[in-house]
PDB file of C-alpha atoms and ligand atoms in Angstrom:
ATOM      1  CA  UNK P   9     -65.142 -24.770 120.571  1.00 48.00           C
ATOM      2  CA  UNK P  10     -62.241 -26.562 122.222  1.00 47.00           C
ATOM      3  CA  UNK P  11     -60.654 -25.021 125.354  1.00 47.00           C
ATOM      4  CA  UNK P  12     -57.496 -24.117 123.357  1.00 58.00           C
ATOM      5  CA  UNK P  13     -59.689 -21.780 121.295  1.00 76.00           C
ATOM      6  CA  UNK P  14     -60.701 -19.938 124.476  1.00 87.00           C
ATOM      7  CA  UNK P  15     -58.843 -17.557 126.717  1.00 93.00           C
ATOM      8  CA  UNK P  16     -58.047 -19.164 130.083  1.00 95.00           C
ATOM      9  CA  UNK P  17     -60.478 -18.492 132.963  1.00 95.00           C
ATOM     10  CA  UNK P  18     -57.793 -16.340 134.588  1.00 97.00           C
ATOM     11  CA  UNK P  19     -57.426 -14.179 131.457  1.00 97.00           C
ATOM     12  CA  UNK P  20     -61.211 -13.818 131.181  1.00 97.00           C
ATOM     13  CA  UNK P  21     -61.639 -12.939 134.859  1.00 97.00           C
ATOM     14  CA  UNK P  22     -58.874 -10.320 134.674  1.00 98.00           C
ATOM     15  CA  UNK P  23     -60.307  -8.915 131.403  1.00 98.00           C
ATOM     16  CA  UNK P  24     -63.835  -8.379 132.767  1.00 98.00           C
ATOM     17  CA  UNK P  25     -62.782  -7.322 136.280  1.00 98.00           C
ATOM     18  CA  UNK P  26     -60.323  -4.707 134.948  1.00 98.00           C
ATOM     19  CA  UNK P  27     -62.906  -3.474 132.385  1.00 98.00           C
ATOM     20  CA  UNK P  28     -65.516  -2.983 135.096  1.00 98.00           C
ATOM     21  CA  UNK P  29     -63.053  -1.260 137.430  1.00 98.00           C
ATOM     22  CA  UNK P  30     -61.809   1.084 134.681  1.00 98.00           C
ATOM     23  CA  UNK P  31     -65.412   2.014 133.828  1.00 98.00           C
ATOM     24  CA  UNK P  32     -66.109   2.839 137.515  1.00 98.00           C
ATOM     25  CA  UNK P  33     -62.766   4.672 137.920  1.00 98.00           C
ATOM     26  CA  UNK P  34     -63.351   6.865 134.874  1.00 98.00           C
ATOM     27  CA  UNK P  35     -66.911   7.695 135.928  1.00 98.00           C
ATOM     28  CA  UNK P  36     -65.760   8.566 139.457  1.00 98.00           C
ATOM     29  CA  UNK P  37     -62.644  10.389 138.144  1.00 98.00           C
ATOM     30  CA  UNK P  38     -64.543  12.768 135.839  1.00 98.00           C
ATOM     31  CA  UNK P  39     -67.257  13.301 138.484  1.00 98.00           C
ATOM     32  CA  UNK P  40     -64.963  13.975 141.469  1.00 98.00           C
ATOM     33  CA  UNK P  41     -62.526  16.309 139.714  1.00 96.00           C
ATOM     34  CA  UNK P  42     -65.357  18.793 138.970  1.00 95.00           C
ATOM     35  CA  UNK P  43     -66.641  18.850 142.574  1.00 98.00           C
ATOM     36  CA  UNK P  44     -65.938  21.861 144.835  1.00 98.00           C
ATOM     37  CA  UNK P  45     -63.499  21.123 147.665  1.00 97.00           C
ATOM     38  CA  UNK P  46     -65.368  19.233 150.428  1.00 98.00           C
ATOM     39  CA  UNK P  47     -64.872  16.205 152.722  1.00 98.00           C
ATOM     40  CA  UNK P  48     -66.811  14.154 150.137  1.00 97.00           C
ATOM     41  CA  UNK P  49     -64.423  15.170 147.342  1.00 98.00           C
ATOM     42  CA  UNK P  50     -61.417  14.112 149.448  1.00 97.00           C
ATOM     43  CA  UNK P  51     -63.124  10.788 150.267  1.00 97.00           C
ATOM     44  CA  UNK P  52     -63.797  10.147 146.555  1.00 98.00           C
ATOM     45  CA  UNK P  53     -60.154  10.979 145.733  1.00 98.00           C
ATOM     46  CA  UNK P  54     -58.996   8.379 148.276  1.00 97.00           C
ATOM     47  CA  UNK P  55     -61.366   5.714 146.918  1.00 98.00           C
ATOM     48  CA  UNK P  56     -60.249   6.525 143.370  1.00 98.00           C
ATOM     49  CA  UNK P  57     -56.575   6.224 144.285  1.00 98.00           C
ATOM     50  CA  UNK P  58     -57.058   2.937 146.184  1.00 98.00           C
ATOM     51  CA  UNK P  59     -59.008   1.375 143.308  1.00 98.00           C
ATOM     52  CA  UNK P  60     -56.532   2.842 140.781  1.00 98.00           C
ATOM     53  CA  UNK P  61     -53.555   1.232 142.516  1.00 98.00           C
ATOM     54  CA  UNK P  62     -55.522  -2.059 142.672  1.00 98.00           C
ATOM     55  CA  UNK P  63     -56.127  -1.890 138.898  1.00 98.00           C
ATOM     56  CA  UNK P  64     -52.415  -1.169 138.383  1.00 98.00           C
ATOM     57  CA  UNK P  65     -51.545  -4.408 140.226  1.00 98.00           C
ATOM     58  CA  UNK P  66     -54.222  -6.367 138.314  1.00 98.00           C
ATOM     59  CA  UNK P  67     -52.904  -4.995 134.992  1.00 98.00           C
ATOM     60  CA  UNK P  68     -49.359  -6.086 135.881  1.00 98.00           C
ATOM     61  CA  UNK P  69     -50.744  -9.552 136.738  1.00 98.00           C
ATOM     62  CA  UNK P  70     -52.642  -9.585 133.442  1.00 98.00           C
ATOM     63  CA  UNK P  71     -49.561  -8.625 131.443  1.00 98.00           C
ATOM     64  CA  UNK P  72     -47.581 -11.357 133.195  1.00 98.00           C
ATOM     65  CA  UNK P  73     -50.335 -13.870 132.366  1.00 97.00           C
ATOM     66  CA  UNK P  74     -50.474 -12.688 128.737  1.00 96.00           C
ATOM     67  CA  UNK P  75     -46.697 -13.127 128.314  1.00 96.00           C
ATOM     68  CA  UNK P  76     -46.725 -16.642 129.772  1.00 96.00           C
ATOM     69  CA  UNK P  77     -49.990 -17.905 128.153  1.00 95.00           C
ATOM     70  CA  UNK P  78     -50.489 -17.824 124.383  1.00 92.00           C
ATOM     71  CA  UNK P  79     -53.955 -16.424 123.570  1.00 93.00           C
ATOM     72  CA  UNK P  80     -56.209 -18.043 120.937  1.00 92.00           C
ATOM     73  CA  UNK P  81     -55.226 -16.965 117.422  1.00 90.00           C
ATOM     74  CA  UNK P  82     -57.301 -14.645 115.226  1.00 94.00           C
ATOM     75  CA  UNK P  83     -59.692 -16.246 112.678  1.00 93.00           C
ATOM     76  CA  UNK P  84     -57.867 -17.500 109.549  1.00 92.00           C
ATOM     77  CA  UNK P  85     -60.283 -15.711 107.215  1.00 93.00           C
ATOM     78  CA  UNK P  86     -59.579 -12.332 108.878  1.00 94.00           C
ATOM     79  CA  UNK P  87     -57.849  -9.942 106.387  1.00 95.00           C
ATOM     80  CA  UNK P  88     -54.144  -9.310 107.142  1.00 96.00           C
ATOM     81  CA  UNK P  89     -54.665  -5.554 107.570  1.00 96.00           C
ATOM     82  CA  UNK P  90     -57.364  -6.173 110.202  1.00 95.00           C
ATOM     83  CA  UNK P  91     -55.031  -8.539 112.060  1.00 96.00           C
ATOM     84  CA  UNK P  92     -52.324  -5.852 112.122  1.00 97.00           C
ATOM     85  CA  UNK P  93     -54.881  -3.238 113.307  1.00 96.00           C
ATOM     86  CA  UNK P  94     -56.127  -5.604 116.055  1.00 96.00           C
ATOM     87  CA  UNK P  95     -52.555  -6.204 117.253  1.00 97.00           C
ATOM     88  CA  UNK P  96     -51.866  -2.447 117.379  1.00 97.00           C
ATOM     89  CA  UNK P  97     -55.125  -1.769 119.275  1.00 97.00           C
ATOM     90  CA  UNK P  98     -54.447  -4.560 121.784  1.00 96.00           C
ATOM     91  CA  UNK P  99     -50.963  -3.169 122.387  1.00 97.00           C
ATOM     92  CA  UNK P 100     -52.469   0.341 122.838  1.00 98.00           C
ATOM     93  CA  UNK P 101     -54.972  -1.031 125.377  1.00 98.00           C
ATOM     94  CA  UNK P 102     -52.236  -2.673 127.452  1.00 98.00           C
ATOM     95  CA  UNK P 103     -50.033   0.453 127.225  1.00 98.00           C
ATOM     96  CA  UNK P 104     -52.879   2.757 128.346  1.00 98.00           C
ATOM     97  CA  UNK P 105     -54.022   0.412 131.134  1.00 98.00           C
ATOM     98  CA  UNK P 106     -50.456   0.559 132.446  1.00 98.00           C
ATOM     99  CA  UNK P 107     -49.728   4.260 131.854  1.00 98.00           C
ATOM    100  CA  UNK P 108     -53.002   5.659 133.262  1.00 98.00           C
ATOM    101  CA  UNK P 109     -52.609   4.393 136.846  1.00 98.00           C
ATOM    102  CA  UNK P 110     -48.873   5.143 136.667  1.00 98.00           C
ATOM    103  CA  UNK P 111     -49.602   8.762 135.640  1.00 98.00           C
ATOM    104  CA  UNK P 112     -52.134   9.011 138.508  1.00 98.00           C
ATOM    105  CA  UNK P 113     -49.545   7.766 140.984  1.00 98.00           C
ATOM    106  CA  UNK P 114     -46.897  10.169 139.594  1.00 98.00           C
ATOM    107  CA  UNK P 115     -49.424  13.043 139.715  1.00 98.00           C
ATOM    108  CA  UNK P 116     -50.384  12.382 143.343  1.00 98.00           C
ATOM    109  CA  UNK P 117     -46.693  12.175 144.270  1.00 98.00           C
ATOM    110  CA  UNK P 118     -45.840  15.473 142.534  1.00 98.00           C
ATOM    111  CA  UNK P 119     -48.865  17.171 144.103  1.00 97.00           C
ATOM    112  CA  UNK P 120     -47.609  16.088 147.516  1.00 97.00           C
ATOM    113  CA  UNK P 121     -50.517  13.746 148.388  1.00 96.00           C
ATOM    114  CA  UNK P 122     -49.080  10.348 149.263  1.00 95.00           C
ATOM    115  CA  UNK P 123     -51.359   7.387 148.495  1.00 97.00           C
ATOM    116  CA  UNK P 124     -52.125   5.221 151.533  1.00 97.00           C
ATOM    117  CA  UNK P 125     -53.655   2.081 149.994  1.00 97.00           C
ATOM    118  CA  UNK P 126     -57.027   1.387 151.689  1.00 96.00           C
ATOM    119  CA  UNK P 127     -55.863   3.760 154.422  1.00 95.00           C
ATOM    120  CA  UNK P 128     -53.391   1.091 155.637  1.00 97.00           C
ATOM    121  CA  UNK P 129     -50.370   0.683 153.298  1.00 97.00           C
ATOM    122  CA  UNK P 130     -48.407   3.857 152.507  1.00 97.00           C
ATOM    123  CA  UNK P 131     -47.185   3.727 148.901  1.00 97.00           C
ATOM    124  CA  UNK P 132     -43.856   5.484 148.254  1.00 97.00           C
ATOM    125  CA  UNK P 133     -44.014   8.734 146.294  1.00 97.00           C
ATOM    126  CA  UNK P 134     -42.332   8.411 142.900  1.00 97.00           C
ATOM    127  CA  UNK P 135     -41.560  12.136 142.506  1.00 98.00           C
ATOM    128  CA  UNK P 136     -40.684  15.037 144.806  1.00 97.00           C
ATOM    129  CA  UNK P 137     -43.397  17.658 145.398  1.00 98.00           C
ATOM    130  CA  UNK P 138     -43.568  20.077 142.462  1.00 98.00           C
ATOM    131  CA  UNK P 139     -46.765  21.968 141.573  1.00 97.00           C
ATOM    132  CA  UNK P 140     -45.869  22.576 137.907  1.00 98.00           C
ATOM    133  CA  UNK P 141     -45.054  18.876 137.352  1.00 98.00           C
ATOM    134  CA  UNK P 142     -48.198  17.858 139.300  1.00 98.00           C
ATOM    135  CA  UNK P 143     -50.435  20.093 137.138  1.00 98.00           C
ATOM    136  CA  UNK P 144     -48.806  18.793 133.938  1.00 98.00           C
ATOM    137  CA  UNK P 145     -49.327  15.183 135.067  1.00 98.00           C
ATOM    138  CA  UNK P 146     -53.002  15.912 135.763  1.00 98.00           C
ATOM    139  CA  UNK P 147     -53.328  16.952 132.090  1.00 98.00           C
ATOM    140  CA  UNK P 148     -51.496  13.769 131.037  1.00 98.00           C
ATOM    141  CA  UNK P 149     -53.764  11.591 133.248  1.00 98.00           C
ATOM    142  CA  UNK P 150     -56.871  13.225 131.751  1.00 98.00           C
ATOM    143  CA  UNK P 151     -55.630  13.051 128.127  1.00 98.00           C
ATOM    144  CA  UNK P 152     -54.647   9.360 128.441  1.00 98.00           C
ATOM    145  CA  UNK P 153     -58.108   8.605 129.848  1.00 98.00           C
ATOM    146  CA  UNK P 154     -59.805  10.319 126.903  1.00 98.00           C
ATOM    147  CA  UNK P 155     -57.564   8.390 124.502  1.00 98.00           C
ATOM    148  CA  UNK P 156     -58.468   5.143 126.293  1.00 98.00           C
ATOM    149  CA  UNK P 157     -62.192   5.887 125.884  1.00 98.00           C
ATOM    150  CA  UNK P 158     -61.618   6.227 122.109  1.00 98.00           C
ATOM    151  CA  UNK P 159     -59.634   2.985 121.916  1.00 98.00           C
ATOM    152  CA  UNK P 160     -62.270   1.122 123.991  1.00 98.00           C
ATOM    153  CA  UNK P 161     -65.074   2.349 121.689  1.00 98.00           C
ATOM    154  CA  UNK P 162     -63.226   0.938 118.641  1.00 97.00           C
ATOM    155  CA  UNK P 163     -62.438  -2.294 120.585  1.00 97.00           C
ATOM    156  CA  UNK P 164     -66.119  -2.826 121.483  1.00 98.00           C
ATOM    157  CA  UNK P 165     -67.347  -2.029 117.948  1.00 98.00           C
ATOM    158  CA  UNK P 166     -64.793  -4.509 116.535  1.00 97.00           C
ATOM    159  CA  UNK P 167     -65.883  -7.235 118.995  1.00 97.00           C
ATOM    160  CA  UNK P 168     -69.565  -6.695 118.072  1.00 97.00           C
ATOM    161  CA  UNK P 169     -68.728  -6.719 114.334  1.00 97.00           C
ATOM    162  CA  UNK P 170     -66.954 -10.071 114.751  1.00 96.00           C
ATOM    163  CA  UNK P 171     -69.961 -11.490 116.584  1.00 96.00           C
ATOM    164  CA  UNK P 172     -72.906 -10.145 114.589  1.00 97.00           C
ATOM    165  CA  UNK P 173     -71.512  -9.507 111.091  1.00 97.00           C
ATOM    166  CA  UNK P 174     -68.537 -11.872 110.621  1.00 94.00           C
ATOM    167  CA  UNK P 175     -70.217 -14.457 112.907  1.00 95.00           C
ATOM    168  CA  UNK P 176     -66.855 -15.818 114.097  1.00 93.00           C
ATOM    169  CA  UNK P 177     -65.715 -16.843 117.602  1.00 92.00           C
ATOM    170  CA  UNK P 178     -63.688 -13.773 118.559  1.00 95.00           C
ATOM    171  CA  UNK P 179     -66.171 -12.446 121.165  1.00 96.00           C
ATOM    172  CA  UNK P 180     -67.160 -15.934 122.391  1.00 94.00           C
ATOM    173  CA  UNK P 181     -63.494 -16.669 123.187  1.00 94.00           C
ATOM    174  CA  UNK P 182     -63.670 -14.021 125.925  1.00 96.00           C
ATOM    175  CA  UNK P 183     -67.060 -15.128 127.363  1.00 94.00           C
ATOM    176  CA  UNK P 184     -67.479 -17.862 130.019  1.00 88.00           C
ATOM    177  CA  UNK P 185     -67.515 -21.250 128.260  1.00 79.00           C
ATOM    178  CA  UNK P 186     -69.884 -23.972 129.457  1.00 63.00           C
ATOM    179  CA  UNK P 187     -67.161 -26.630 129.152  1.00 58.00           C
ATOM    180  CA  UNK P 188     -64.742 -24.592 131.234  1.00 50.00           C
ATOM    181  CA  UNK P 189     -67.413 -23.806 133.831  1.00 47.00           C
ATOM    182  CA  UNK P 190     -68.454 -27.471 133.947  1.00 44.00           C
ATOM    183  CA  UNK P 191     -64.878 -28.746 134.323  1.00 44.00           C
ATOM    184  CA  UNK P 192     -64.180 -26.141 137.008  1.00 43.00           C
ATOM    185  CA  UNK P 193     -67.323 -27.170 138.879  1.00 37.00           C
ATOM    186  CA  UNK P 194     -66.130 -30.797 138.823  1.00 35.00           C
ATOM    187  CA  UNK P 195     -62.686 -29.721 140.094  1.00 36.00           C
ATOM    188  CA  UNK P 196     -64.067 -27.766 143.082  1.00 33.00           C
TER     189      UNK P 196
HETATM  190  C1  HEM X 202     -56.884   2.547 135.616  1.00 52.13           C
HETATM  191  C2  HEM X 202     -56.780   3.389 136.612  1.00 52.13           C
HETATM  192  C3  HEM X 202     -57.292   4.804 136.593  1.00 52.13           C
HETATM  193  C4  HEM X 202     -58.267   5.392 135.814  1.00 52.13           C
HETATM  194  C5  HEM X 202     -59.108   4.748 134.710  1.00 52.13           C
HETATM  195  C6  HEM X 202     -58.361   6.779 136.219  1.00 52.13           C
HETATM  196  C7  HEM X 202     -59.243   7.707 135.660  1.00 52.13           C
HETATM  197  C8  HEM X 202     -59.312   9.039 136.034  1.00 52.13           C
HETATM  198  C9  HEM X 202     -60.136  10.033 135.403  1.00 52.13           C
HETATM  199  C10 HEM X 202     -61.045   9.806 134.198  1.00 52.13           C
HETATM  200  C11 HEM X 202     -59.956  11.200 136.053  1.00 52.13           C
HETATM  201  C12 HEM X 202     -60.588  12.560 135.729  1.00 52.13           C
HETATM  202  C13 HEM X 202     -59.596  13.358 134.888  1.00 52.13           C
HETATM  203  C14 HEM X 202     -59.944  14.814 134.862  1.00 52.13           C
HETATM  204  O1  HEM X 202     -61.033  15.172 134.394  1.00 52.13           O
HETATM  205  O2  HEM X 202     -59.091  15.604 135.313  1.00 52.13           O
HETATM  206  C15 HEM X 202     -59.027  10.956 137.118  1.00 52.13           C
HETATM  207  C16 HEM X 202     -58.610  11.897 138.038  1.00 52.13           C
HETATM  208  C17 HEM X 202     -57.711  11.644 139.065  1.00 52.13           C
HETATM  209  N1  HEM X 202     -57.014  10.478 139.270  1.00 52.13           N
HETATM  210 FE1  HEM X 202     -57.212   8.771 138.230  1.00 52.13          FE
HETATM  211  N2  HEM X 202     -57.457   6.994 137.233  1.00 52.13           N
HETATM  212  C18 HEM X 202     -56.790   5.822 137.492  1.00 52.13           C
HETATM  213  C19 HEM X 202     -55.788   5.619 138.423  1.00 52.13           C
HETATM  214  C20 HEM X 202     -55.349   6.563 139.327  1.00 52.13           C
HETATM  215  C21 HEM X 202     -54.328   6.345 140.341  1.00 52.13           C
HETATM  216  C22 HEM X 202     -53.558   5.037 140.552  1.00 52.13           C
HETATM  217  C23 HEM X 202     -54.208   7.501 141.034  1.00 52.13           C
HETATM  218  C24 HEM X 202     -53.288   7.839 142.188  1.00 52.13           C
HETATM  219  C25 HEM X 202     -52.665   6.972 142.936  1.00 52.13           C
HETATM  220  C26 HEM X 202     -55.143   8.449 140.465  1.00 52.13           C
HETATM  221  C27 HEM X 202     -55.340   9.738 140.908  1.00 52.13           C
HETATM  222  C28 HEM X 202     -56.221  10.655 140.380  1.00 52.13           C
HETATM  223  C29 HEM X 202     -56.433  11.989 140.928  1.00 52.13           C
HETATM  224  C30 HEM X 202     -55.752  12.581 142.155  1.00 52.13           C
HETATM  225  C31 HEM X 202     -57.373  12.611 140.089  1.00 52.13           C
HETATM  226  C32 HEM X 202     -57.938  14.018 140.235  1.00 52.13           C
HETATM  227  C33 HEM X 202     -57.077  15.003 139.509  1.00 52.13           C
HETATM  228  C34 HEM X 202     -57.517  16.422 139.855  1.00 52.13           C
HETATM  229  O3  HEM X 202     -58.676  16.743 139.650  1.00 52.13           O
HETATM  230  O4  HEM X 202     -56.655  17.166 140.364  1.00 52.13           O
HETATM  231  N3  HEM X 202     -55.812   7.846 139.432  1.00 52.13           N
HETATM  232  N4  HEM X 202     -58.628   9.638 137.073  1.00 52.13           N
END
């Protein structure tokens, strides 16, 4: 495969880093919210919020990269309906990756708990303190996360179908390519 048929190294790095962080954030999020109030619970909330804000920044960077760098096209033999479905699912993934951390930030603001990124940088609250709004945003944050899990399951099944059944390059385009690695090794 030529390099133009691959995502750029930056796009791949952001894809896998954000995926890993979202997996960890969801695991921690569901675990911590069921814990009884304790110093550990508060510590986990802080870690979750710091990592969540970090993912928010990475997602904004990824969206900026996506807008300025054309991704490889879908396989020519792919049916039109599947191409439309893939486009809708990719849009849904970007929308959820953006809205989930934003809803967490809005929730924390409305609940009156300012986020201090890594305990150093205070992040401005987006909403005034309001318990009813804070509780509603918690439901929104949870529901969006459950929706994201569903969309990710379909995304992964589709990627595996492309690789093992259609035997095309869709999954390989997002994996490290030897040529790219080799050329980067030469450049460093
Ligand atoms: C991609 C980023 C994020 C993901 C995947 C994520 C995921 C989750 C999940 C799965 C939960 C458990 C939901 C529940 O069962 O109630 C949760 C809870 C929570 N999240 Fe996030 N989150 C993210 C970003 C953020 C951000 C940026 C903040 C705040 C700055 C935040 C604040 C919270 C808080 C405070 C809770 C606990 C809610 C409660 O129990 O009262 N999250 N998150």
